[in-house]
Amino acid sequence: EKGGYEHFMLKEIHEQPTALRDTLLPLINHQEGEAPSLREDMMPLGADEVRKIEHISILACGTASHAGLIGKAMIEKYARIPVDVDIGSEYRYRDPIVQPNTLFIVISQSGETADTIAALRDAQQKGATVLAITNVVGSTISREADKVIYTWAGPEIAVASTKAYISQLMVLYVLMLDFCLKRGKMDAAQVSGILGELLELPQKAQLILDQKDAVQKFAHQFFDREHAFYLGRGVDYSLAMEASLKLKEISYVHSEAYAAGELKHGTIALIEEGTLVVALATQDALFEKMLSNITEVKVRGAKVLALVNDGNHQIDNEVDYVWYLPPVSNMLAPMLAIIPMQLLAYYISLEKGCDIDKPRNLAKSVTVE
Ligand code: M6R
């Protein structure tokens, strides 16, 4: 049942190229020799509905909320619609203000998370339209939402979410492209170009998986650390949150995700000789800033592992280890950058002998508050 892998988590990490493809293909027209385009019949909202949106609220818990943060960044940057992201357990008790023409997007792998369901119901009671992104057909969330768009990651057994997260990102990118097209922020040719890049992601994800031994070696050297810090800016900060959650969830290493610019507002006090710092630096526009944050932790003795774009050698002499992503645009980098982070958490947990698929105190689906 684990398909030859030692754990479901490792199997599911390896299923990500397939999950990306299976989630994308039903949403697009893609014939040999023709430019890919979005399938209008598969888009959850019509052009009039999309043009009316003034505001988007994303509601989710845990990893799904981290996918939501990347969705926010993309939708705001390209479709120019304001988006906020809330975790279900906070949203439901805040008596939130629902502005007119707000679209709610709830994200849930299982479709059964109690706090996400409660937030969905609250939003509906206040008259809002709720679009769900879920992996389980027939789940409570799929039945109660006004519209549904599915991730096709297949059953996710390991408690730590991997292939569901990457599939949620894929759906959010497609939604962003649909919004851009319908609101005149991109033309069909631009959308087609990006869809072409999305179609290449599975193969690039595979390239990362093929290099997993390098991640394992790194894990072997650093699994004994008590603390780890993940730093990033912009989408790399959202990614840092997901990377950090993965590590603490399955390996019980205390870890924190920090917006790199926040370091000097307190956290840098925790950096000492040998502290493990993972620096995510995939965004060109923020690279120089990241570089100076990396130098700040380096001079305080941190061991730094950096994740950068293919061909970026500016950092080679500044840090202890560098991983390079396969060639990918800044826009799509998060979908690849998360994979080495999942592998890192996996191998650290393996070195520590933890129960990887069923970490202590956690359930796969949190159906109680
Ligand atoms: O099924 P859901 O996507 O609603 O679950 C939400 C969280 O409980 C879940 O993502 C959790 O954070 C994962 N175990 C993280 O790996």
mmCIF file of C-alpha atoms and ligand atoms in Angstrom:
data_model
loop_
_atom_site.group_PDB
_atom_site.id
_atom_site.type_symbol
_atom_site.label_atom_id
_atom_site.label_comp_id
_atom_site.label_asym_id
_atom_site.label_seq_id
_atom_site.Cartn_x
_atom_site.Cartn_y
_atom_site.Cartn_z
ATOM 1 C CA GLU A 1 0.000 0.000 0.000
ATOM 2 C CA LYS A 2 2.975 2.310 0.479
ATOM 3 C CA GLY A 3 4.088 1.486 -3.042
ATOM 4 C CA GLY A 4 7.569 0.442 -1.940
ATOM 5 C CA TYR A 5 8.187 3.592 0.113
ATOM 6 C CA GLU A 6 9.020 3.404 3.776
ATOM 7 C CA HIS A 7 6.310 5.879 4.719
ATOM 8 C CA PHE A 8 3.133 7.308 3.256
ATOM 9 C CA MET A 9 4.645 10.755 3.574
ATOM 10 C CA LEU A 10 7.548 9.897 1.286
ATOM 11 C CA LYS A 11 5.179 8.197 -1.149
ATOM 12 C CA GLU A 12 2.940 11.256 -1.178
ATOM 13 C CA ILE A 13 5.881 13.610 -1.672
ATOM 14 C CA HIS A 14 6.762 11.531 -4.722
ATOM 15 C CA GLU A 15 3.201 11.658 -5.996
ATOM 16 C CA GLN A 16 3.380 15.424 -6.353
ATOM 17 C CA PRO A 17 4.230 15.509 -10.063
ATOM 18 C CA THR A 18 1.121 13.388 -10.681
ATOM 19 C CA ALA A 19 -1.022 15.425 -8.284
ATOM 20 C CA LEU A 20 -0.009 18.645 -10.058
ATOM 21 C CA ARG A 21 -0.859 17.173 -13.456
ATOM 22 C CA ASP A 22 -4.133 15.569 -12.366
ATOM 23 C CA THR A 23 -5.289 18.814 -10.763
ATOM 24 C CA LEU A 24 -4.366 21.024 -13.710
ATOM 25 C CA LEU A 25 -5.477 18.944 -16.691
ATOM 26 C CA PRO A 26 -9.240 18.916 -16.010
ATOM 27 C CA LEU A 27 -9.185 22.730 -15.817
ATOM 28 C CA ILE A 28 -7.618 23.440 -19.200
ATOM 29 C CA ASN A 29 -7.879 22.800 -22.925
ATOM 30 C CA HIS A 30 -4.640 21.272 -23.968
ATOM 31 C CA GLN A 31 -4.295 19.759 -27.411
ATOM 32 C CA GLU A 32 -1.054 18.872 -29.108
ATOM 33 C CA GLY A 33 0.170 21.809 -31.159
ATOM 34 C CA GLU A 34 -2.351 24.275 -29.683
ATOM 35 C CA ALA A 35 -1.830 26.951 -27.084
ATOM 36 C CA PRO A 36 -3.321 25.848 -23.741
ATOM 37 C CA SER A 37 -6.320 27.778 -22.402
ATOM 38 C CA LEU A 38 -8.642 27.701 -19.395
ATOM 39 C CA ARG A 39 -11.769 25.584 -19.720
ATOM 40 C CA GLU A 40 -14.585 28.022 -19.149
ATOM 41 C CA ASP A 41 -17.025 25.245 -18.184
ATOM 42 C CA MET A 42 -14.691 24.248 -15.347
ATOM 43 C CA MET A 43 -14.222 27.741 -13.928
ATOM 44 C CA PRO A 44 -16.393 28.201 -10.853
ATOM 45 C CA LEU A 45 -17.434 31.813 -11.553
ATOM 46 C CA GLY A 46 -18.704 33.478 -14.716
ATOM 47 C CA ALA A 47 -17.233 36.697 -16.091
ATOM 48 C CA ASP A 48 -19.929 38.896 -14.491
ATOM 49 C CA GLU A 49 -19.438 37.298 -11.102
ATOM 50 C CA VAL A 50 -15.680 37.733 -11.276
ATOM 51 C CA ARG A 51 -15.959 41.375 -12.302
ATOM 52 C CA LYS A 52 -18.245 42.095 -9.352
ATOM 53 C CA ILE A 53 -15.781 40.826 -6.722
ATOM 54 C CA GLU A 54 -14.481 43.660 -4.567
ATOM 55 C CA HIS A 55 -12.785 41.605 -1.952
ATOM 56 C CA ILE A 56 -11.768 37.989 -1.284
ATOM 57 C CA SER A 57 -11.572 36.246 2.088
ATOM 58 C CA ILE A 58 -9.709 32.979 2.276
ATOM 59 C CA LEU A 59 -10.522 30.696 5.222
ATOM 60 C CA ALA A 60 -8.607 27.548 6.131
ATOM 61 C CA CYS A 61 -6.528 25.863 8.848
ATOM 62 C CA GLY A 62 -2.915 24.713 9.045
ATOM 63 C CA THR A 63 -1.255 23.865 5.785
ATOM 64 C CA ALA A 64 -4.343 24.838 3.779
ATOM 65 C CA SER A 65 -4.109 28.351 5.258
ATOM 66 C CA HIS A 66 -0.477 28.523 4.138
ATOM 67 C CA ALA A 67 -1.598 27.684 0.606
ATOM 68 C CA GLY A 68 -4.109 30.507 1.049
ATOM 69 C CA LEU A 69 -1.300 32.963 1.803
ATOM 70 C CA ILE A 70 0.378 32.169 -1.507
ATOM 71 C CA GLY A 71 -3.021 32.505 -3.191
ATOM 72 C CA LYS A 72 -3.413 35.950 -1.604
ATOM 73 C CA ALA A 73 -0.029 37.077 -2.875
ATOM 74 C CA MET A 74 -0.782 35.914 -6.417
ATOM 75 C CA ILE A 75 -4.346 37.226 -6.635
ATOM 76 C CA GLU A 76 -3.386 40.621 -5.221
ATOM 77 C CA LYS A 77 -0.293 41.000 -7.359
ATOM 78 C CA TYR A 78 -1.735 39.930 -10.683
ATOM 79 C CA ALA A 79 -5.560 40.187 -10.489
ATOM 80 C CA ARG A 80 -5.376 43.265 -8.229
ATOM 81 C CA ILE A 81 -8.211 42.121 -5.936
ATOM 82 C CA PRO A 82 -7.664 42.665 -2.190
ATOM 83 C CA VAL A 83 -7.486 39.357 -0.315
ATOM 84 C CA ASP A 84 -7.270 38.476 3.341
ATOM 85 C CA VAL A 85 -6.501 35.092 4.812
ATOM 86 C CA ASP A 86 -7.940 33.926 8.089
ATOM 87 C CA ILE A 87 -7.595 30.736 10.044
ATOM 88 C CA GLY A 88 -10.973 29.152 10.738
ATOM 89 C CA SER A 89 -10.667 29.098 14.527
ATOM 90 C CA GLU A 90 -10.017 32.843 14.648
ATOM 91 C CA TYR A 91 -12.524 33.863 12.024
ATOM 92 C CA ARG A 92 -15.476 32.061 13.576
ATOM 93 C CA TYR A 93 -15.289 33.825 16.935
ATOM 94 C CA ARG A 94 -14.587 37.313 15.707
ATOM 95 C CA ASP A 95 -18.023 38.229 14.404
ATOM 96 C CA PRO A 96 -16.306 39.347 11.233
ATOM 97 C CA ILE A 97 -17.526 42.111 8.999
ATOM 98 C CA VAL A 98 -18.559 40.769 5.619
ATOM 99 C CA GLN A 99 -18.387 43.476 3.001
ATOM 100 C CA PRO A 100 -20.703 43.337 0.014
ATOM 101 C CA ASN A 101 -19.319 41.568 -3.065
ATOM 102 C CA THR A 102 -16.896 39.493 -1.041
ATOM 103 C CA LEU A 103 -15.996 36.087 -2.399
ATOM 104 C CA PHE A 104 -15.107 33.520 0.236
ATOM 105 C CA ILE A 105 -12.688 30.767 -0.631
ATOM 106 C CA VAL A 106 -12.424 27.921 1.875
ATOM 107 C CA ILE A 107 -9.550 25.498 1.460
ATOM 108 C CA SER A 108 -9.532 22.054 3.044
ATOM 109 C CA GLN A 109 -7.922 18.807 2.008
ATOM 110 C CA SER A 110 -10.337 16.645 3.985
ATOM 111 C CA GLY A 111 -13.380 18.866 3.643
ATOM 112 C CA GLU A 112 -14.175 17.925 7.248
ATOM 113 C CA THR A 113 -12.181 20.365 9.384
ATOM 114 C CA ALA A 114 -14.548 21.631 12.085
ATOM 115 C CA ASP A 115 -13.235 25.195 12.269
ATOM 116 C CA THR A 116 -13.235 25.601 8.498
ATOM 117 C CA ILE A 117 -16.807 24.300 8.280
ATOM 118 C CA ALA A 118 -17.882 26.718 11.012
ATOM 119 C CA ALA A 119 -16.271 29.626 9.174
ATOM 120 C CA LEU A 120 -17.961 28.576 5.926
ATOM 121 C CA ARG A 121 -21.359 28.508 7.641
ATOM 122 C CA ASP A 122 -20.796 31.885 9.255
ATOM 123 C CA ALA A 123 -19.927 33.432 5.895
ATOM 124 C CA GLN A 124 -22.966 31.882 4.222
ATOM 125 C CA GLN A 125 -25.253 33.107 6.998
ATOM 126 C CA LYS A 126 -24.014 36.597 6.307
ATOM 127 C CA GLY A 127 -25.060 36.178 2.695
ATOM 128 C CA ALA A 128 -21.694 35.532 1.083
ATOM 129 C CA THR A 129 -20.913 33.142 -1.755
ATOM 130 C CA VAL A 130 -18.476 30.423 -0.732
ATOM 131 C CA LEU A 131 -16.177 28.661 -3.147
ATOM 132 C CA ALA A 132 -14.491 25.560 -1.747
ATOM 133 C CA ILE A 133 -11.181 24.033 -2.763
ATOM 134 C CA THR A 134 -11.159 20.490 -1.435
ATOM 135 C CA ASN A 135 -9.675 17.090 -2.143
ATOM 136 C CA VAL A 136 -12.603 14.956 -1.055
ATOM 137 C CA VAL A 137 -15.676 14.544 -3.218
ATOM 138 C CA GLY A 138 -18.795 14.279 -1.064
ATOM 139 C CA SER A 139 -17.133 15.838 2.014
ATOM 140 C CA THR A 140 -19.132 18.219 4.216
ATOM 141 C CA ILE A 141 -17.382 21.232 2.735
ATOM 142 C CA SER A 142 -17.956 20.056 -0.843
ATOM 143 C CA ARG A 143 -21.661 19.623 -0.082
ATOM 144 C CA GLU A 144 -22.211 22.885 1.777
ATOM 145 C CA ALA A 145 -20.194 25.302 -0.341
ATOM 146 C CA ASP A 146 -21.942 27.207 -3.130
ATOM 147 C CA LYS A 147 -19.254 26.225 -5.639
ATOM 148 C CA VAL A 148 -16.504 23.640 -5.544
ATOM 149 C CA ILE A 149 -13.255 23.205 -7.357
ATOM 150 C CA TYR A 150 -11.403 19.980 -6.628
ATOM 151 C CA THR A 151 -7.769 19.182 -6.093
ATOM 152 C CA TRP A 152 -7.020 15.725 -7.503
ATOM 153 C CA ALA A 153 -4.188 14.761 -5.183
ATOM 154 C CA GLY A 154 -5.711 11.348 -4.426
ATOM 155 C CA PRO A 155 -6.041 10.075 -0.847
ATOM 156 C CA GLU A 156 -3.567 11.706 1.524
ATOM 157 C CA ILE A 157 -2.834 9.321 4.385
ATOM 158 C CA ALA A 158 0.192 10.846 6.166
ATOM 159 C CA VAL A 159 -0.810 13.399 8.778
ATOM 160 C CA ALA A 160 1.634 15.898 7.286
ATOM 161 C CA SER A 161 0.044 17.422 4.222
ATOM 162 C CA THR A 162 2.245 17.501 1.115
ATOM 163 C CA LYS A 163 0.577 16.660 -2.169
ATOM 164 C CA ALA A 164 -2.675 18.296 -1.059
ATOM 165 C CA TYR A 165 -0.830 21.584 -0.418
ATOM 166 C CA ILE A 166 0.844 21.619 -3.812
ATOM 167 C CA SER A 167 -2.477 20.810 -5.506
ATOM 168 C CA GLN A 168 -4.177 23.626 -3.593
ATOM 169 C CA LEU A 169 -1.524 25.966 -4.937
ATOM 170 C CA MET A 170 -2.207 24.741 -8.455
ATOM 171 C CA VAL A 171 -5.932 25.507 -8.129
ATOM 172 C CA LEU A 172 -5.202 28.944 -6.654
ATOM 173 C CA TYR A 173 -2.880 29.786 -9.571
ATOM 174 C CA VAL A 174 -5.559 28.709 -12.058
ATOM 175 C CA LEU A 175 -8.170 30.812 -10.262
ATOM 176 C CA MET A 176 -5.782 33.763 -10.310
ATOM 177 C CA LEU A 177 -5.344 33.370 -14.083
ATOM 178 C CA ASP A 178 -9.111 33.138 -14.588
ATOM 179 C CA PHE A 179 -9.631 36.297 -12.523
ATOM 180 C CA CYS A 180 -6.904 38.100 -14.471
ATOM 181 C CA LEU A 181 -8.475 37.157 -17.792
ATOM 182 C CA LYS A 182 -12.001 38.105 -16.767
ATOM 183 C CA ARG A 183 -10.919 41.435 -15.277
ATOM 184 C CA GLY A 184 -8.688 42.380 -18.188
ATOM 185 C CA LYS A 185 -5.401 42.131 -16.277
ATOM 186 C CA MET A 186 -3.990 39.533 -18.678
ATOM 187 C CA ASP A 187 -4.866 38.619 -22.234
ATOM 188 C CA ALA A 188 -5.411 35.095 -23.521
ATOM 189 C CA ALA A 189 -1.839 34.849 -24.797
ATOM 190 C CA GLN A 190 -0.356 35.729 -21.409
ATOM 191 C CA VAL A 191 -2.600 33.219 -19.656
ATOM 192 C CA SER A 192 -1.656 30.608 -22.192
ATOM 193 C CA GLY A 193 2.042 31.251 -21.624
ATOM 194 C CA ILE A 194 1.677 30.755 -17.877
ATOM 195 C CA LEU A 195 -0.446 27.635 -18.382
ATOM 196 C CA GLY A 196 2.410 26.331 -20.523
ATOM 197 C CA GLU A 197 4.757 26.862 -17.586
ATOM 198 C CA LEU A 198 2.318 25.186 -15.202
ATOM 199 C CA LEU A 199 2.265 22.192 -17.524
ATOM 200 C CA GLU A 200 6.036 21.901 -17.172
ATOM 201 C CA LEU A 201 5.966 21.874 -13.372
ATOM 202 C CA PRO A 202 5.436 18.124 -12.883
ATOM 203 C CA GLN A 203 8.615 17.360 -14.775
ATOM 204 C CA LYS A 204 10.559 19.995 -12.803
ATOM 205 C CA ALA A 205 9.158 18.672 -9.538
ATOM 206 C CA GLN A 206 10.501 15.284 -10.571
ATOM 207 C CA LEU A 207 13.974 16.774 -11.034
ATOM 208 C CA ILE A 208 13.919 17.901 -7.404
ATOM 209 C CA LEU A 209 12.764 14.482 -6.222
ATOM 210 C CA ASP A 210 15.604 12.893 -8.148
ATOM 211 C CA GLN A 211 18.037 14.896 -5.991
ATOM 212 C CA LYS A 212 16.584 13.882 -2.669
ATOM 213 C CA ASP A 213 19.833 12.266 -1.528
ATOM 214 C CA ALA A 214 21.390 15.701 -1.162
ATOM 215 C CA VAL A 215 18.588 16.712 1.195
ATOM 216 C CA GLN A 216 19.020 13.509 3.146
ATOM 217 C CA LYS A 217 22.730 14.191 3.592
ATOM 218 C CA PHE A 218 21.998 17.630 4.926
ATOM 219 C CA ALA A 219 19.389 16.210 7.313
ATOM 220 C CA HIS A 220 21.933 13.691 8.554
ATOM 221 C CA GLN A 221 24.243 16.526 9.534
ATOM 222 C CA PHE A 222 21.664 18.721 11.237
ATOM 223 C CA PHE A 223 18.945 16.502 12.720
ATOM 224 C CA ASP A 224 20.267 16.989 16.245
ATOM 225 C CA ARG A 225 19.527 20.734 16.356
ATOM 226 C CA GLU A 226 17.015 21.886 18.934
ATOM 227 C CA HIS A 227 15.849 24.893 16.971
ATOM 228 C CA ALA A 228 15.513 25.872 13.356
ATOM 229 C CA PHE A 229 14.605 29.181 11.791
ATOM 230 C CA TYR A 230 13.076 29.584 8.351
ATOM 231 C CA LEU A 231 13.477 33.020 6.843
ATOM 232 C CA GLY A 232 11.878 34.525 3.787
ATOM 233 C CA ARG A 233 10.275 37.616 2.322
ATOM 234 C CA GLY A 234 7.038 37.843 0.375
ATOM 235 C CA VAL A 235 5.898 34.445 -0.889
ATOM 236 C CA ASP A 236 9.076 32.945 0.537
ATOM 237 C CA TYR A 237 7.845 33.988 3.977
ATOM 238 C CA SER A 238 4.535 32.167 3.385
ATOM 239 C CA LEU A 239 6.548 29.193 2.222
ATOM 240 C CA ALA A 240 8.722 29.442 5.328
ATOM 241 C CA MET A 241 5.596 29.037 7.465
ATOM 242 C CA GLU A 242 4.684 25.846 5.674
ATOM 243 C CA ALA A 243 8.269 24.532 5.793
ATOM 244 C CA SER A 244 8.455 25.262 9.512
ATOM 245 C CA LEU A 245 5.106 23.607 10.258
ATOM 246 C CA LYS A 246 6.237 20.472 8.402
ATOM 247 C CA LEU A 247 9.409 20.247 10.476
ATOM 248 C CA LYS A 248 7.827 20.748 13.885
ATOM 249 C CA GLU A 249 4.856 18.544 13.112
ATOM 250 C CA ILE A 250 6.799 15.404 12.264
ATOM 251 C CA SER A 251 10.239 15.825 13.840
ATOM 252 C CA TYR A 252 9.375 17.792 17.019
ATOM 253 C CA VAL A 253 12.232 20.185 16.340
ATOM 254 C CA HIS A 254 11.189 23.602 17.525
ATOM 255 C CA SER A 255 11.103 25.835 14.515
ATOM 256 C CA GLU A 256 9.954 29.314 13.641
ATOM 257 C CA ALA A 257 9.178 31.031 10.405
ATOM 258 C CA TYR A 258 10.199 34.659 10.278
ATOM 259 C CA ALA A 259 9.730 37.427 7.816
ATOM 260 C CA ALA A 260 13.413 38.131 7.248
ATOM 261 C CA GLY A 261 12.924 41.872 7.722
ATOM 262 C CA GLU A 262 11.457 41.265 11.198
ATOM 263 C CA LEU A 263 14.619 39.599 12.466
ATOM 264 C CA LYS A 264 16.118 42.692 13.941
ATOM 265 C CA HIS A 265 12.907 43.465 15.765
ATOM 266 C CA GLY A 266 13.652 40.726 18.254
ATOM 267 C CA THR A 267 14.339 37.282 16.863
ATOM 268 C CA ILE A 268 17.935 37.800 15.969
ATOM 269 C CA ALA A 269 18.653 37.605 19.692
ATOM 270 C CA LEU A 270 18.054 33.855 19.409
ATOM 271 C CA ILE A 271 20.676 33.255 16.754
ATOM 272 C CA GLU A 272 23.869 31.798 18.171
ATOM 273 C CA GLU A 273 26.774 29.616 17.116
ATOM 274 C CA GLY A 274 25.412 26.622 15.182
ATOM 275 C CA THR A 275 21.728 27.667 15.012
ATOM 276 C CA LEU A 276 20.159 26.178 11.911
ATOM 277 C CA VAL A 277 18.735 28.783 9.537
ATOM 278 C CA VAL A 278 17.004 27.913 6.289
ATOM 279 C CA ALA A 279 16.861 30.961 4.042
ATOM 280 C CA LEU A 280 14.344 30.921 1.217
ATOM 281 C CA ALA A 281 15.429 33.360 -1.455
ATOM 282 C CA THR A 282 13.613 32.602 -4.708
ATOM 283 C CA GLN A 283 12.313 36.088 -5.493
ATOM 284 C CA ASP A 284 14.651 38.282 -7.562
ATOM 285 C CA ALA A 285 13.153 41.578 -6.419
ATOM 286 C CA LEU A 286 13.784 40.693 -2.773
ATOM 287 C CA PHE A 287 17.094 38.921 -3.197
ATOM 288 C CA GLU A 288 19.421 41.743 -2.138
ATOM 289 C CA LYS A 289 17.390 42.256 1.031
ATOM 290 C CA MET A 290 17.530 38.543 1.795
ATOM 291 C CA LEU A 291 21.242 38.562 1.241
ATOM 292 C CA SER A 292 21.758 41.201 3.893
ATOM 293 C CA ASN A 293 19.542 39.271 6.350
ATOM 294 C CA ILE A 294 21.566 36.147 5.637
ATOM 295 C CA THR A 295 24.789 38.014 6.390
ATOM 296 C CA GLU A 296 23.291 39.199 9.677
ATOM 297 C CA VAL A 297 22.646 35.653 10.878
ATOM 298 C CA LYS A 298 25.898 34.316 9.444
ATOM 299 C CA VAL A 299 28.030 36.738 11.433
ATOM 300 C CA ARG A 300 26.269 35.517 14.567
ATOM 301 C CA GLY A 301 27.382 31.965 13.854
ATOM 302 C CA ALA A 302 24.270 30.450 12.217
ATOM 303 C CA LYS A 303 24.622 27.476 9.888
ATOM 304 C CA VAL A 304 22.759 28.635 6.812
ATOM 305 C CA LEU A 305 21.113 26.589 4.119
ATOM 306 C CA ALA A 306 19.802 28.736 1.271
ATOM 307 C CA LEU A 307 17.288 27.874 -1.420
ATOM 308 C CA VAL A 308 17.764 29.978 -4.549
ATOM 309 C CA ASN A 309 16.940 30.009 -8.229
ATOM 310 C CA ASP A 310 18.822 28.046 -10.808
ATOM 311 C CA GLY A 311 21.957 29.858 -11.880
ATOM 312 C CA ASN A 312 22.023 32.285 -8.956
ATOM 313 C CA HIS A 313 25.528 31.953 -7.558
ATOM 314 C CA GLN A 314 25.652 35.256 -5.679
ATOM 315 C CA ILE A 315 25.170 33.512 -2.402
ATOM 316 C CA ASP A 316 27.562 30.583 -2.853
ATOM 317 C CA ASN A 317 30.299 32.050 -0.674
ATOM 318 C CA GLU A 318 27.992 33.546 1.916
ATOM 319 C CA VAL A 319 26.270 30.427 3.213
ATOM 320 C CA ASP A 320 27.096 26.871 4.232
ATOM 321 C CA TYR A 321 24.855 25.076 1.724
ATOM 322 C CA VAL A 322 22.915 26.125 -1.331
ATOM 323 C CA TRP A 323 20.125 24.323 -3.130
ATOM 324 C CA TYR A 324 19.159 25.477 -6.594
ATOM 325 C CA LEU A 325 15.662 25.187 -7.974
ATOM 326 C CA PRO A 326 15.213 23.978 -11.542
ATOM 327 C CA PRO A 327 14.663 26.939 -13.900
ATOM 328 C CA VAL A 328 11.271 28.448 -13.064
ATOM 329 C CA SER A 329 9.701 31.908 -13.084
ATOM 330 C CA ASN A 330 9.529 33.819 -9.811
ATOM 331 C CA MET A 331 5.758 33.543 -10.018
ATOM 332 C CA LEU A 332 5.728 29.755 -9.969
ATOM 333 C CA ALA A 333 8.758 29.184 -7.729
ATOM 334 C CA PRO A 334 6.695 28.433 -4.572
ATOM 335 C CA MET A 335 5.281 25.296 -6.147
ATOM 336 C CA LEU A 336 8.758 23.846 -6.534
ATOM 337 C CA ALA A 337 10.463 25.387 -3.519
ATOM 338 C CA ILE A 338 8.223 23.585 -1.052
ATOM 339 C CA ILE A 339 9.414 20.151 -2.190
ATOM 340 C CA PRO A 340 12.966 20.255 -0.753
ATOM 341 C CA MET A 341 11.447 21.658 2.440
ATOM 342 C CA GLN A 342 9.081 18.685 2.751
ATOM 343 C CA LEU A 343 11.995 16.341 2.121
ATOM 344 C CA LEU A 344 14.081 18.111 4.739
ATOM 345 C CA ALA A 345 11.385 17.664 7.379
ATOM 346 C CA TYR A 346 10.936 14.045 6.316
ATOM 347 C CA TYR A 347 14.607 13.126 6.550
ATOM 348 C CA ILE A 348 15.167 14.955 9.838
ATOM 349 C CA SER A 349 12.223 13.051 11.280
ATOM 350 C CA LEU A 350 13.605 9.809 9.871
ATOM 351 C CA GLU A 351 17.019 10.448 11.459
ATOM 352 C CA LYS A 352 15.314 11.075 14.786
ATOM 353 C CA GLY A 353 13.304 7.881 14.534
ATOM 354 C CA CYS A 354 9.936 9.621 14.875
ATOM 355 C CA ASP A 355 6.610 8.151 13.850
ATOM 356 C CA ILE A 356 6.526 10.075 10.591
ATOM 357 C CA ASP A 357 3.076 9.201 9.285
ATOM 358 C CA LYS A 358 1.358 9.499 12.649
ATOM 359 C CA PRO A 359 3.100 12.168 14.717
ATOM 360 C CA ARG A 360 2.229 12.311 18.381
ATOM 361 C CA ASN A 361 -0.915 14.165 19.469
ATOM 362 C CA LEU A 362 -2.114 14.794 15.906
ATOM 363 C CA ALA A 363 -5.019 13.534 13.833
ATOM 364 C CA LYS A 364 -5.210 13.634 10.052
ATOM 365 C CA SER A 365 -8.534 15.341 10.073
ATOM 366 C CA VAL A 366 -9.451 17.732 12.879
ATOM 367 C CA THR A 367 -13.175 17.271 13.146
ATOM 368 C CA VAL A 368 -13.467 18.696 16.655
ATOM 369 C CA GLU A 369 -12.613 22.216 17.803
HETATM 370 O O1 M6R B 1 -8.146 18.774 5.900
HETATM 371 P P1 M6R B 1 -7.704 20.208 6.048
HETATM 372 O O2 M6R B 1 -6.962 20.707 4.852
HETATM 373 O O3 M6R B 1 -8.861 21.119 6.377
HETATM 374 O O4 M6R B 1 -6.725 20.211 7.278
HETATM 375 C C1 M6R B 1 -6.205 21.404 7.784
HETATM 376 C C2 M6R B 1 -5.053 21.152 8.749
HETATM 377 O O5 M6R B 1 -5.502 20.401 9.852
HETATM 378 C C3 M6R B 1 -3.882 20.416 8.105
HETATM 379 O O6 M6R B 1 -3.441 21.066 6.946
HETATM 380 C C4 M6R B 1 -2.701 20.288 9.074
HETATM 381 O O7 M6R B 1 -2.181 21.536 9.353
HETATM 382 C C5 M6R B 1 -1.653 19.343 8.481
HETATM 383 N N1 M6R B 1 -1.469 18.215 9.338
HETATM 384 C C6 M6R B 1 -0.317 19.989 8.246
HETATM 385 O O8 M6R B 1 0.583 19.118 7.644
#
